[in-house]
Short mmCIF file of C-alpha atoms and ligand atoms in Angstrom, two decimals:
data_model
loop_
_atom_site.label_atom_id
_atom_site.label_comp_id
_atom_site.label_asym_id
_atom_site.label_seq_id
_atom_site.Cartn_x
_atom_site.Cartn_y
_atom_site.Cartn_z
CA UNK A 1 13.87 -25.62 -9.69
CA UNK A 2 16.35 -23.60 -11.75
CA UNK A 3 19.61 -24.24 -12.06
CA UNK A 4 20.94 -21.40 -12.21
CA UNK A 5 24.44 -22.45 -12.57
CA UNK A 6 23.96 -23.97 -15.79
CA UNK A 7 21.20 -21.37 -17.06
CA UNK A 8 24.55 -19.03 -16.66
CA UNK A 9 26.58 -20.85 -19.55
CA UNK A 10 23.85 -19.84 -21.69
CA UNK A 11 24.82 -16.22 -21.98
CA UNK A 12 28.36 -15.49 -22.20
CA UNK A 13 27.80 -11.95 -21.83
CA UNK A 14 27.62 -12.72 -18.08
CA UNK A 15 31.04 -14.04 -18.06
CA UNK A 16 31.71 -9.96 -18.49
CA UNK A 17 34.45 -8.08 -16.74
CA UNK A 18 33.47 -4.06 -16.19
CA UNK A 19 36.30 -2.26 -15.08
CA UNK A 20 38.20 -5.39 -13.43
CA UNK A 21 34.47 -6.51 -11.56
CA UNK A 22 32.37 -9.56 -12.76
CA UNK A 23 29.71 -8.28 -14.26
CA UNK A 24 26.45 -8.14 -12.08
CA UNK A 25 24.02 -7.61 -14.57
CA UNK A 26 20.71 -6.10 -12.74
CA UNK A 27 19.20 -4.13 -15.66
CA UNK A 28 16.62 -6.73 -17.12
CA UNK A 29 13.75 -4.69 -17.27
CA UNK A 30 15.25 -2.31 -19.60
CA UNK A 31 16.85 -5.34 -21.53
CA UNK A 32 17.56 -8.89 -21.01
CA UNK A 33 20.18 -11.15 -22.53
CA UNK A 34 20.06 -13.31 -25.61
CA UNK A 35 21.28 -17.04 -25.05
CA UNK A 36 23.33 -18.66 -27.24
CA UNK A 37 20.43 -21.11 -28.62
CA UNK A 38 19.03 -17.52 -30.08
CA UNK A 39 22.39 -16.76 -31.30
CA UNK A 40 22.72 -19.82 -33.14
CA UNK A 41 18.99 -19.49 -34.64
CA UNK A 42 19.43 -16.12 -35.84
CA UNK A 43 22.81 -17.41 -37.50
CA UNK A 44 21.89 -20.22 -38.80
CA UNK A 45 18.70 -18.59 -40.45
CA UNK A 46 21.31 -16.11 -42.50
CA UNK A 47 23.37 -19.11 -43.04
CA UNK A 48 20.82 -21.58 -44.55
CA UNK A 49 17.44 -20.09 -44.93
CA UNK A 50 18.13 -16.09 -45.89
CA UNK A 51 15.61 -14.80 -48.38
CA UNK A 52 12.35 -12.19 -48.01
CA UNK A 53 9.17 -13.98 -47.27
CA UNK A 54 5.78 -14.24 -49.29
CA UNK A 55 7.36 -13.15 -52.27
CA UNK A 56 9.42 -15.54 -54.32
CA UNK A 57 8.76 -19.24 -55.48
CA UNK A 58 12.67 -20.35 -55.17
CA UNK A 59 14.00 -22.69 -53.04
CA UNK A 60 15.25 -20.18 -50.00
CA UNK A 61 12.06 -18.20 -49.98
CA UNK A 62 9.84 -21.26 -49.61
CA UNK A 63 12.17 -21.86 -46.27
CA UNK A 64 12.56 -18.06 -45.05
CA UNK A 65 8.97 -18.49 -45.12
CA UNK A 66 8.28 -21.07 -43.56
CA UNK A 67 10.32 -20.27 -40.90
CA UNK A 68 7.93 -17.22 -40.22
CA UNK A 69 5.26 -18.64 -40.08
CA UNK A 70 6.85 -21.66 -38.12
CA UNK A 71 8.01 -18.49 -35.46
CA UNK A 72 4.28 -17.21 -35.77
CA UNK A 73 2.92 -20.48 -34.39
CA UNK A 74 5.09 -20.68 -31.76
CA UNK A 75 4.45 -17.52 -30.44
CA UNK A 76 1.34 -17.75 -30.71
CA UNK A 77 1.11 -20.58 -28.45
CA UNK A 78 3.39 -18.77 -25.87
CA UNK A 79 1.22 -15.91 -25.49
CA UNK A 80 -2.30 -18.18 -25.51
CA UNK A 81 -3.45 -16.22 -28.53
CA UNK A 82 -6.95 -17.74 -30.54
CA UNK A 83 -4.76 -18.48 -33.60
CA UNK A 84 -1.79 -18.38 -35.24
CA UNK A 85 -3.18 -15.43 -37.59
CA UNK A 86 -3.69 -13.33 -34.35
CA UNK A 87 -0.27 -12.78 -34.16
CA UNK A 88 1.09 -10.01 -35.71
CA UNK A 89 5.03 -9.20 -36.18
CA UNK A 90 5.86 -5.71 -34.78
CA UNK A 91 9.40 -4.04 -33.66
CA UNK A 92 8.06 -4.34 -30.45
CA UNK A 93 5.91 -2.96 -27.41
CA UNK A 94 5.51 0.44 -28.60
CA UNK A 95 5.26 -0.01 -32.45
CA UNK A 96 2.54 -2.58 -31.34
CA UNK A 97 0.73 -0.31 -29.07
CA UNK A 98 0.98 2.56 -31.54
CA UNK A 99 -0.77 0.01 -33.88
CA UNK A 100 -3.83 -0.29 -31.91
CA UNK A 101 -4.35 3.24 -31.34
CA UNK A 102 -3.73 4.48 -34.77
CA UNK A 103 -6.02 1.40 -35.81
CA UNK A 104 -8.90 2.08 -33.50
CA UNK A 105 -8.72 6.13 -33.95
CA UNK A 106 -11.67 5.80 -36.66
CA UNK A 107 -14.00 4.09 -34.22
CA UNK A 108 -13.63 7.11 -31.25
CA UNK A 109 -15.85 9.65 -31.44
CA UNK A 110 -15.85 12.76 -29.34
CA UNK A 111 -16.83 12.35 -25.81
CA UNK A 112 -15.79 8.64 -25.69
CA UNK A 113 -13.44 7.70 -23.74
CA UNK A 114 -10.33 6.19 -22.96
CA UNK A 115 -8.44 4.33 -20.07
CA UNK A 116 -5.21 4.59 -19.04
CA UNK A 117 -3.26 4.26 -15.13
CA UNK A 118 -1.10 6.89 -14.30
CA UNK A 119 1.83 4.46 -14.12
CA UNK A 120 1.62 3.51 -17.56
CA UNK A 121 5.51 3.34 -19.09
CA UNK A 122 4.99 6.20 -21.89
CA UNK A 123 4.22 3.59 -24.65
CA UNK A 124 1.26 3.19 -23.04
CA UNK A 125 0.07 6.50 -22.43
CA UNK A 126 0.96 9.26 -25.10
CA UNK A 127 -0.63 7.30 -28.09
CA UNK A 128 -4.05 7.22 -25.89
CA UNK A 129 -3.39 10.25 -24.72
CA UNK A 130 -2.38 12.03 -28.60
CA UNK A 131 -5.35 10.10 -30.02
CA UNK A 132 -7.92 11.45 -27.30
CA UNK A 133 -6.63 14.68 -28.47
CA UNK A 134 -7.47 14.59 -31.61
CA UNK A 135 -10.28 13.02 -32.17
CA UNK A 136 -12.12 15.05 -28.68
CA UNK A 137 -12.29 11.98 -26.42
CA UNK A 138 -11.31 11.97 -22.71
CA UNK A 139 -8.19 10.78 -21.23
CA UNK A 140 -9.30 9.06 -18.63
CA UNK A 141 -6.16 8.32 -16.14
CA UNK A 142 -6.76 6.48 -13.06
CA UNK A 143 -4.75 6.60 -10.37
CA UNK A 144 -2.96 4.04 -8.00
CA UNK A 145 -4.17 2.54 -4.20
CA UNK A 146 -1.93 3.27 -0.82
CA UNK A 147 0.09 -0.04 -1.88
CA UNK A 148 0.89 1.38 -5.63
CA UNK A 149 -1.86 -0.38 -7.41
CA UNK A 150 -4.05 0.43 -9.97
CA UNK A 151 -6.61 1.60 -8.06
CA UNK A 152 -9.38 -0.91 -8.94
CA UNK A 153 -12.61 1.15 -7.13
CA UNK A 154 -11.50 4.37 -9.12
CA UNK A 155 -11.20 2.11 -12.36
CA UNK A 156 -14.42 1.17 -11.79
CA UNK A 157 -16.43 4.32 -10.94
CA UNK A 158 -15.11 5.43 -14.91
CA UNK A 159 -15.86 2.66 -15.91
CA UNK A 160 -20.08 3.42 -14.44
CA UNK A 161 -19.57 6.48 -15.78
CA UNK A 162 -17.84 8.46 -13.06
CA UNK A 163 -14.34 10.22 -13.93
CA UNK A 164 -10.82 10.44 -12.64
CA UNK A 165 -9.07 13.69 -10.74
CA UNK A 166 -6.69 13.21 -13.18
CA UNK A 167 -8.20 13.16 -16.36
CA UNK A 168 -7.39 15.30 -19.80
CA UNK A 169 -9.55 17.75 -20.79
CA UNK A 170 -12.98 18.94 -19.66
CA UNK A 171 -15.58 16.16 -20.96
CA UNK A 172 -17.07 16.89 -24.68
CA UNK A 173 -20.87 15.53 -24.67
CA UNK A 174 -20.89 12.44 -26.79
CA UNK A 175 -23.50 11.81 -30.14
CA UNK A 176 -25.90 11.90 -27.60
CA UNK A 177 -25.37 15.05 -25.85
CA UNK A 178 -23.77 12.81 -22.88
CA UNK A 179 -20.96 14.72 -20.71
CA UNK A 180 -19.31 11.48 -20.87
CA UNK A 181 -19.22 8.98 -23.21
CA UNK A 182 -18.82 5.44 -23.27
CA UNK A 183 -15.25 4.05 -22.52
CA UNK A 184 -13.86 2.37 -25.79
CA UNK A 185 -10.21 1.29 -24.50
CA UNK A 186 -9.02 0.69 -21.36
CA UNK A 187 -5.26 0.28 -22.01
CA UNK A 188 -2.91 -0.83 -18.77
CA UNK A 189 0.45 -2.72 -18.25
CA UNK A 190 0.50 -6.12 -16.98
CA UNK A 191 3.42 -4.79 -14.62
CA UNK A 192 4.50 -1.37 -14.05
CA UNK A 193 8.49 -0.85 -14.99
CA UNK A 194 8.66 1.65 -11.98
CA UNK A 195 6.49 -0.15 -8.89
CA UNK A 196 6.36 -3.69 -10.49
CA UNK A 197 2.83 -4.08 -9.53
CA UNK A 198 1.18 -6.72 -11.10
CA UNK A 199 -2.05 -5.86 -12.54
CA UNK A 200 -4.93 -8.48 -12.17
CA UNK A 201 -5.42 -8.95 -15.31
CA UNK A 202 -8.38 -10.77 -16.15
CA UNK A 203 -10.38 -8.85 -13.04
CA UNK A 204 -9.21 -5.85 -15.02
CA UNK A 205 -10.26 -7.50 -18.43
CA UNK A 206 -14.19 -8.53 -17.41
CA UNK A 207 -14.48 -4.67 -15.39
CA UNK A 208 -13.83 -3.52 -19.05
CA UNK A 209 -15.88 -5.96 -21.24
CA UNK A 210 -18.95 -5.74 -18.97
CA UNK A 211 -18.55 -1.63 -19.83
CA UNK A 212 -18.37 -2.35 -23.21
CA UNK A 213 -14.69 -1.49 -24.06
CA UNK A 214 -11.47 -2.98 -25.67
CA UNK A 215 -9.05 -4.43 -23.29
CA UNK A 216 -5.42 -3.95 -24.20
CA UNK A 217 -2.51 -5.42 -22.34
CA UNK A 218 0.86 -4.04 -22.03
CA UNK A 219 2.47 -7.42 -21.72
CA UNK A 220 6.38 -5.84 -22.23
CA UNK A 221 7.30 -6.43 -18.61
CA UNK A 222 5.48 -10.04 -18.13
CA UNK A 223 5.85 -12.29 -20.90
CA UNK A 224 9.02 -13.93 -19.59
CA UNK A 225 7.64 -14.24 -16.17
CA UNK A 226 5.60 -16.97 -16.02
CA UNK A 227 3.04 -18.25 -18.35
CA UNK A 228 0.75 -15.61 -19.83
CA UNK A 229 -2.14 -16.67 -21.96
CA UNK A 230 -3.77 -13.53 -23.31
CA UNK A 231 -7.32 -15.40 -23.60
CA UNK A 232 -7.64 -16.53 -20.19
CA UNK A 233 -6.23 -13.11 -19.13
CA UNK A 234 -8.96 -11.96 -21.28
CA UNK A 235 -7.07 -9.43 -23.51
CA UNK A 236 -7.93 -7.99 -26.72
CA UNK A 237 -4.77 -7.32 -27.30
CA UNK A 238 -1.70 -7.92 -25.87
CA UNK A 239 1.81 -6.26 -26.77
CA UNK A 240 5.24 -7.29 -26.25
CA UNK A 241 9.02 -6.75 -26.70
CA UNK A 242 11.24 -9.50 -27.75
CA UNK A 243 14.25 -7.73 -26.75
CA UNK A 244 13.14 -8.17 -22.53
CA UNK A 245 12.64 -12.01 -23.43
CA UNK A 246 15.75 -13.15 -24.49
CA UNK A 247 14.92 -12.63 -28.20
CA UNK A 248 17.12 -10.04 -28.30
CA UNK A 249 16.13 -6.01 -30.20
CA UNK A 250 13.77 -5.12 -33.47
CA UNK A 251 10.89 -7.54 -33.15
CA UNK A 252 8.02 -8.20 -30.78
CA UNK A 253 4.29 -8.85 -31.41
CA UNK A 254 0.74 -7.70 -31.19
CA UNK A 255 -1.11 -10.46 -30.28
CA UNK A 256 -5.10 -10.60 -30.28
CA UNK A 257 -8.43 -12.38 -30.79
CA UNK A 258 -9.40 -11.59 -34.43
CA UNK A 259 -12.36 -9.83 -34.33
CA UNK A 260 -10.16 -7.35 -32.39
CA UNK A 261 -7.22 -7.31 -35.01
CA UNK A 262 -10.44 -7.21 -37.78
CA UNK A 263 -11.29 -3.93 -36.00
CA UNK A 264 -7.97 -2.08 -36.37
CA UNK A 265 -7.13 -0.10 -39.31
CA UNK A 266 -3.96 -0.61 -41.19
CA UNK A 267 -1.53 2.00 -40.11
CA UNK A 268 1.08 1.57 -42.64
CA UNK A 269 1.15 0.72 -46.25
CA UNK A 270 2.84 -0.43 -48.77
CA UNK A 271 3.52 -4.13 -49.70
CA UNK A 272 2.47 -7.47 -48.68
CA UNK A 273 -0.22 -5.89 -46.67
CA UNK A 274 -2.59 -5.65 -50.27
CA UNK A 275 -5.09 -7.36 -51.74
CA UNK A 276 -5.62 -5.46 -54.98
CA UNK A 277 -4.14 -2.03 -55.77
CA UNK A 278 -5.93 -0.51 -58.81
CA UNK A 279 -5.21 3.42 -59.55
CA UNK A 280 -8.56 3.96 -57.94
CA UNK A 281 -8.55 2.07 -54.56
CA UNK A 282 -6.83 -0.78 -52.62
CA UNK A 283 -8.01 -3.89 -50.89
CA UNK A 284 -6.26 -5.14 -47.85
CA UNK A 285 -4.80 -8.54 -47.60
CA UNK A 286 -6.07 -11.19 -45.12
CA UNK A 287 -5.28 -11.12 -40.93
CA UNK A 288 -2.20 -11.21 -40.30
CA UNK A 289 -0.41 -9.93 -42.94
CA UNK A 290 -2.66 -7.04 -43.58
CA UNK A 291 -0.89 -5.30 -40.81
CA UNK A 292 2.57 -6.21 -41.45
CA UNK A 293 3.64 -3.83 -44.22
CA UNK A 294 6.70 -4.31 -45.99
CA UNK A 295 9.46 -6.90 -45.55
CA UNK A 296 9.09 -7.82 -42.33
CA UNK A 297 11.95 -8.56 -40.15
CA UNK A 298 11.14 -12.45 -40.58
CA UNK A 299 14.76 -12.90 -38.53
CA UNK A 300 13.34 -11.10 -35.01
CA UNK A 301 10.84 -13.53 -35.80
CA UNK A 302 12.89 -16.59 -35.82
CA UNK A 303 14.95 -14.81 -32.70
CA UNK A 304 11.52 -14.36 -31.01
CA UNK A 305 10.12 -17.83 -31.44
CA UNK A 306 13.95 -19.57 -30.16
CA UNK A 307 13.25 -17.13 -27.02
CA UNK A 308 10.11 -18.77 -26.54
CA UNK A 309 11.10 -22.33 -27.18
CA UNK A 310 13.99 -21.82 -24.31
CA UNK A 311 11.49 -20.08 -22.17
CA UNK A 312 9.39 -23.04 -22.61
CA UNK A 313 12.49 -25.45 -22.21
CA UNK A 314 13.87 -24.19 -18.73
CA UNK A 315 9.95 -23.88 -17.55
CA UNK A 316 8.37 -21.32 -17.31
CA UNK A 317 6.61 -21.30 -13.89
CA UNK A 318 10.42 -21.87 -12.44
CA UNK A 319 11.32 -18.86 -14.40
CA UNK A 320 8.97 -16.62 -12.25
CA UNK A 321 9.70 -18.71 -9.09
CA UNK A 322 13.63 -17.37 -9.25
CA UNK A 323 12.50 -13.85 -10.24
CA UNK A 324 10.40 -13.59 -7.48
CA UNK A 325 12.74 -14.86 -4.88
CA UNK A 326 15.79 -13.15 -6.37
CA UNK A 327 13.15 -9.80 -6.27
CA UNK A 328 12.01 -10.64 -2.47
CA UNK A 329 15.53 -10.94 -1.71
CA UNK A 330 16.78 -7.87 -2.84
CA UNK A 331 13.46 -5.97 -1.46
CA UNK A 332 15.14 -7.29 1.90
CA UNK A 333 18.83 -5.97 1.36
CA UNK A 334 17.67 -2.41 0.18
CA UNK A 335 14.94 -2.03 3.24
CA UNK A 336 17.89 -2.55 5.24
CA UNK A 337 20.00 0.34 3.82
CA UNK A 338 19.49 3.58 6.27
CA UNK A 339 17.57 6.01 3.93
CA UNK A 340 16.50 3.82 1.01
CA UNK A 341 13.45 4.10 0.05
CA UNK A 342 11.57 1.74 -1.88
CA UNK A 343 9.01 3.07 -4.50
CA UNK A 344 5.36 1.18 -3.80
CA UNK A 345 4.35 -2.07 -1.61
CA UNK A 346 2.32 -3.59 -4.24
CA UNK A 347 0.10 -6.59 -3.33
CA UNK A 348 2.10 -8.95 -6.19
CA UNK A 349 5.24 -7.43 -7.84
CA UNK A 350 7.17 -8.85 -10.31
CA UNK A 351 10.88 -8.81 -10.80
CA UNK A 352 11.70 -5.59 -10.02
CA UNK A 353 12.73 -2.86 -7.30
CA UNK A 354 13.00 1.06 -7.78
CA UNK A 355 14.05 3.12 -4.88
CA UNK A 356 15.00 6.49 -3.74
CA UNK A 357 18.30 7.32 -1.19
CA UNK A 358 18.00 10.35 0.69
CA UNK A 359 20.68 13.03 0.14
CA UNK A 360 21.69 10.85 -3.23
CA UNK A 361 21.14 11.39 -6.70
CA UNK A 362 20.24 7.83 -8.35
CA UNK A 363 22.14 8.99 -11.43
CA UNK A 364 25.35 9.49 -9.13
CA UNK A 365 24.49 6.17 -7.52
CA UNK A 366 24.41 4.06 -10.38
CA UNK A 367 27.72 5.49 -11.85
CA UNK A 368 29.19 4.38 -8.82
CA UNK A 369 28.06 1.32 -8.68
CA UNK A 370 28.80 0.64 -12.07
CA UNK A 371 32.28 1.22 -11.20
CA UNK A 372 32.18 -2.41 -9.06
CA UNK A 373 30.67 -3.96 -11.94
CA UNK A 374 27.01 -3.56 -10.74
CA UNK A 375 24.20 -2.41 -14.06
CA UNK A 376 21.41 -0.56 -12.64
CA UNK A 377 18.88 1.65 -14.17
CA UNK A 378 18.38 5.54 -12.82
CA UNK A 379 15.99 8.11 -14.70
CA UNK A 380 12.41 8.57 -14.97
CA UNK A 381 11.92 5.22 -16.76
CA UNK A 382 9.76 6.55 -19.69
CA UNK A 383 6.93 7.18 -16.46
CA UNK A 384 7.34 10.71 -16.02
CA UNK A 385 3.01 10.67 -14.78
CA UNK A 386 4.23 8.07 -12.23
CA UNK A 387 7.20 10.01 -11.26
CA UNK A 388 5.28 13.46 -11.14
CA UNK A 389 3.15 11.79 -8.49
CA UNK A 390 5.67 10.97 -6.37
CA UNK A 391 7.29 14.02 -6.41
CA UNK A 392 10.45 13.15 -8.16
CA UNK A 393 12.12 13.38 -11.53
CA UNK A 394 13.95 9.74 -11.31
CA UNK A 395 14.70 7.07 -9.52
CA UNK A 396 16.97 4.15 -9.18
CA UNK A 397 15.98 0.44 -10.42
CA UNK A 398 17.40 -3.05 -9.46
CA UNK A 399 15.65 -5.49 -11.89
CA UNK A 400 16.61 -9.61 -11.99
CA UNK A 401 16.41 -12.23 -14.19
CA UNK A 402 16.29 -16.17 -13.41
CA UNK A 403 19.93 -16.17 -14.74
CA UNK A 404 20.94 -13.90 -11.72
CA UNK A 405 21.93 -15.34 -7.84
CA UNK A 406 21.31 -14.59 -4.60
CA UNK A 407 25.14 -13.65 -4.31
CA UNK A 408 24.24 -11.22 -7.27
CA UNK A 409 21.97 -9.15 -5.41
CA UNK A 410 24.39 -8.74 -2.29
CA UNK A 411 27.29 -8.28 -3.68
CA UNK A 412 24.85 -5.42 -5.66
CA UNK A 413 23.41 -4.61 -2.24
CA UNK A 414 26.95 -3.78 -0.75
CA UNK A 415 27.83 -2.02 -3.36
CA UNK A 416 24.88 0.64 -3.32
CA UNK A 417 25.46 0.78 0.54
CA UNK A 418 29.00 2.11 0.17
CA UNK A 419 28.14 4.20 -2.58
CA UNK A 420 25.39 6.14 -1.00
CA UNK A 421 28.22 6.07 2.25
CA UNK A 422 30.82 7.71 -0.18
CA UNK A 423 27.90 10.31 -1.65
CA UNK A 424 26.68 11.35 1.81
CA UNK A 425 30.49 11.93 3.21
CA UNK A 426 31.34 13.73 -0.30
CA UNK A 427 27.92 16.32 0.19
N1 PMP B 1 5.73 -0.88 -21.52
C1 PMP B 1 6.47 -1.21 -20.47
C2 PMP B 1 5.79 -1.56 -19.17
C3 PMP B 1 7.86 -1.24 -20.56
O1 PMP B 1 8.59 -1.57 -19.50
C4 PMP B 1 8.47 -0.93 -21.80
C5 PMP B 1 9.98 -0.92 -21.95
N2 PMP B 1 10.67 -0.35 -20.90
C6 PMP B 1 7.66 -0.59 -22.87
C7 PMP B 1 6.29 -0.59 -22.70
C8 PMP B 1 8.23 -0.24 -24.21
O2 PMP B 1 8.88 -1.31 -24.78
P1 PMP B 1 9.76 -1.12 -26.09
O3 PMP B 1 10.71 0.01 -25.81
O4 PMP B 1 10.46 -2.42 -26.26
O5 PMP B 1 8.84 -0.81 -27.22
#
């Protein structure tokens, strides 16, 4: 068990006042708070260890390096990847996801395929879909269950060669003279940002590998949610954002077995990443560094592994435990608000809840709201598919984190009551 109480000293940021309220901070998908251990480690790197890494032979390089690669192991442990080299150093989910699909464009030819849900945040979805486009492969985009699911018989009738309502443009015949080829990705979030369905992961993972494709994990919304070990999920590769695990903004990781990181193609260039350069050609340098061009921001890395160590520290199975029951308890006060409606019923959701009010525009509703001190997210979350299917342009978004109480969520429950009471008598 938590205690949340102390967990609470950790982040002075909560100690907040917003226009003469405490501070309810219920934002954490977006962005979750940095404790002051991460603080500390990012100062004290500056203070004692501040130099770039794998270049010089002094004194402070030897220990700005070593500090990377002391962050790179411990990461690497936190996310369950084969080896420390599997981890590579990115600015975070999207830069990492952009990675793999820029890496893996030379491998798809036209007609292949690849898979995406339609509730993919948009990190996950316009570098498929922009790389289907140009190199003539299908955008395969599967659709969600009655509970707001990815909808695991469609993913599998693709995945046999079948093809979604929704996909991208007509079919090109494969090599072969196919109408559809074989699927080489099938890219999904661990949890969407918008329904907080949980995906199963490693059911998800063997569907894929038994048709022959890549499995790649959008880890941004998990990782601090419980323990996630990308090999016995099964992933290929799995991306992440420091910045909603405590580590705070700039870094994050692409994390993956290594014949899957061997497969990717550098996307950038330039130094550190070489073997050779000769006027002529370049050779690349070894896994992982071959995909980490230019000075890499060795700090985020440090921030990232701290994150991880206090993850580890307050446990974290009893990290998801309070996220879950701080999630099931708002569910609770916002199905009792006349109107509200919450977006999905999915079969496990994780830490958070978007909803709709009738008669009340979210953006309206969180301005209000922030007026008592209450942080809420309202937009299309960067799922405008997701939205589009539902019929709306945005939503509103109530997302916990273990350092958040019960008394949190209804004092943030009142709140959005008697600002959709003040809307509706204002209309
Ligand atoms: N995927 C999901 C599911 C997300 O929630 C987010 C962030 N909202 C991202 C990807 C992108 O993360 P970032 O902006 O840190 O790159």
């Amino acid at each position: 068990m938590l205690d949340v109480a102390r967990v609470r000293e950790d982040f002075p940021i909560l100690g907040t006042q917003v226009h003469g309220c405490p501070l309810v901070y219920l934002d954490n998908s977006a962005t979750t708070q940095v404790p002051e251990c991460v603080l500390d480690r990012v100062a004290g790197h500056y203070r004692t260890s501040n130099a770039n890494v794998h270049r010089g032979m002094h004194y402070l390089a030897h220990a700005s390096t070593s500090a990377l690669e002391g962050a790179r192991r411990t990461v690497a442990a936190f996310a369950g990847a084969p080896s420390e080299d599997g981890v590579v150093f990115t600015r975070g989910t999207t830069d990492a996801l952009n990675m793999v699909a820029r890496g893996l464009a030379y491998l798809i030819q036209p007609g292949d395929r690849v898979v995406v849900s339609v509730m993919e945040h948009h990190s996950n979805y316009v570098p498929w879909q922009q790389l289907c486009a140009e190199r003539g492969a299908r955008f395969e985009v599967v659709g969600l269950d009655e509970r707001g699911d990815v909808d695991l018989d469609e993913l599998a009738r693709v995945l046999d060669g079948g093809t979604t309502a929704a996909g991208g443009p007509a079919a090109t015949a494969d090599a072969a003279g196919n109408a559809r080829g074989p699927v080489r990705v099938v890219a999904l979030a661990g949890c969407s940002n918008v329904l907080g369905s949980v995906l199963p992961a490693r059911r998800v993972a063997d569907m894929a590998h038994a048709a022959g494709a890549l499995f790649v994990l959008d880890g941004a919304q998990i990782m601090r949610h419980g323990v996630v070990d990308m090999q016995a999920l099964g992933c290929d590769y799995l991306a992440f954002s420091g910045h909603k695990m405590m580590a705070g903004t700039g870094i994050g990781a692409l994390v993956g077995t290594m014949g899957s990181l061997e497969l990717l193609r550098p996307r950038d260039f330039g130094g550190e990443m070489v073997g050779e350069v000769t006027r002529e050609r370049t050779t690349w340098d070894a896994l992982p560094l071959r995909l980490e061009a230019g000075t890499p921001n060795y700090v985020g890395a440090v921030a990232l592994a701290a994150a991880c160590d206090y993850l580890n520290a307050l446990g974290r199975n009893d990290v998801a435990a309070w996220e879950d029951e701080l999630a099931t308890h708002a569910l609770e006060r916002l199905r009792a608000i006349d109107g509200l409606h919450v977006l999905g019923n999915p079969r496990k959701r994780c830490g958070l809840v978007s909803f709709t009010v009738d008669g009340v525009h979210p953006l309206d509703l969180c301005t209000l709201v922030d007026a008592r001190g209450v942080a809420l997210r309202s937009g299309h979350n960067c799922a405008q598919p997701l939205l589009d299917l539902f019929g709306l342009t945005s939503v509103a978004r109530l997302s916990p984190a273990f350092y958040n109480t019960r008394e949190e969520i209804d004092y943030a429950a009142e709140q959005i009551e008697c600002a959709v009471t003040m809307l509706r008598a204002a209309r």
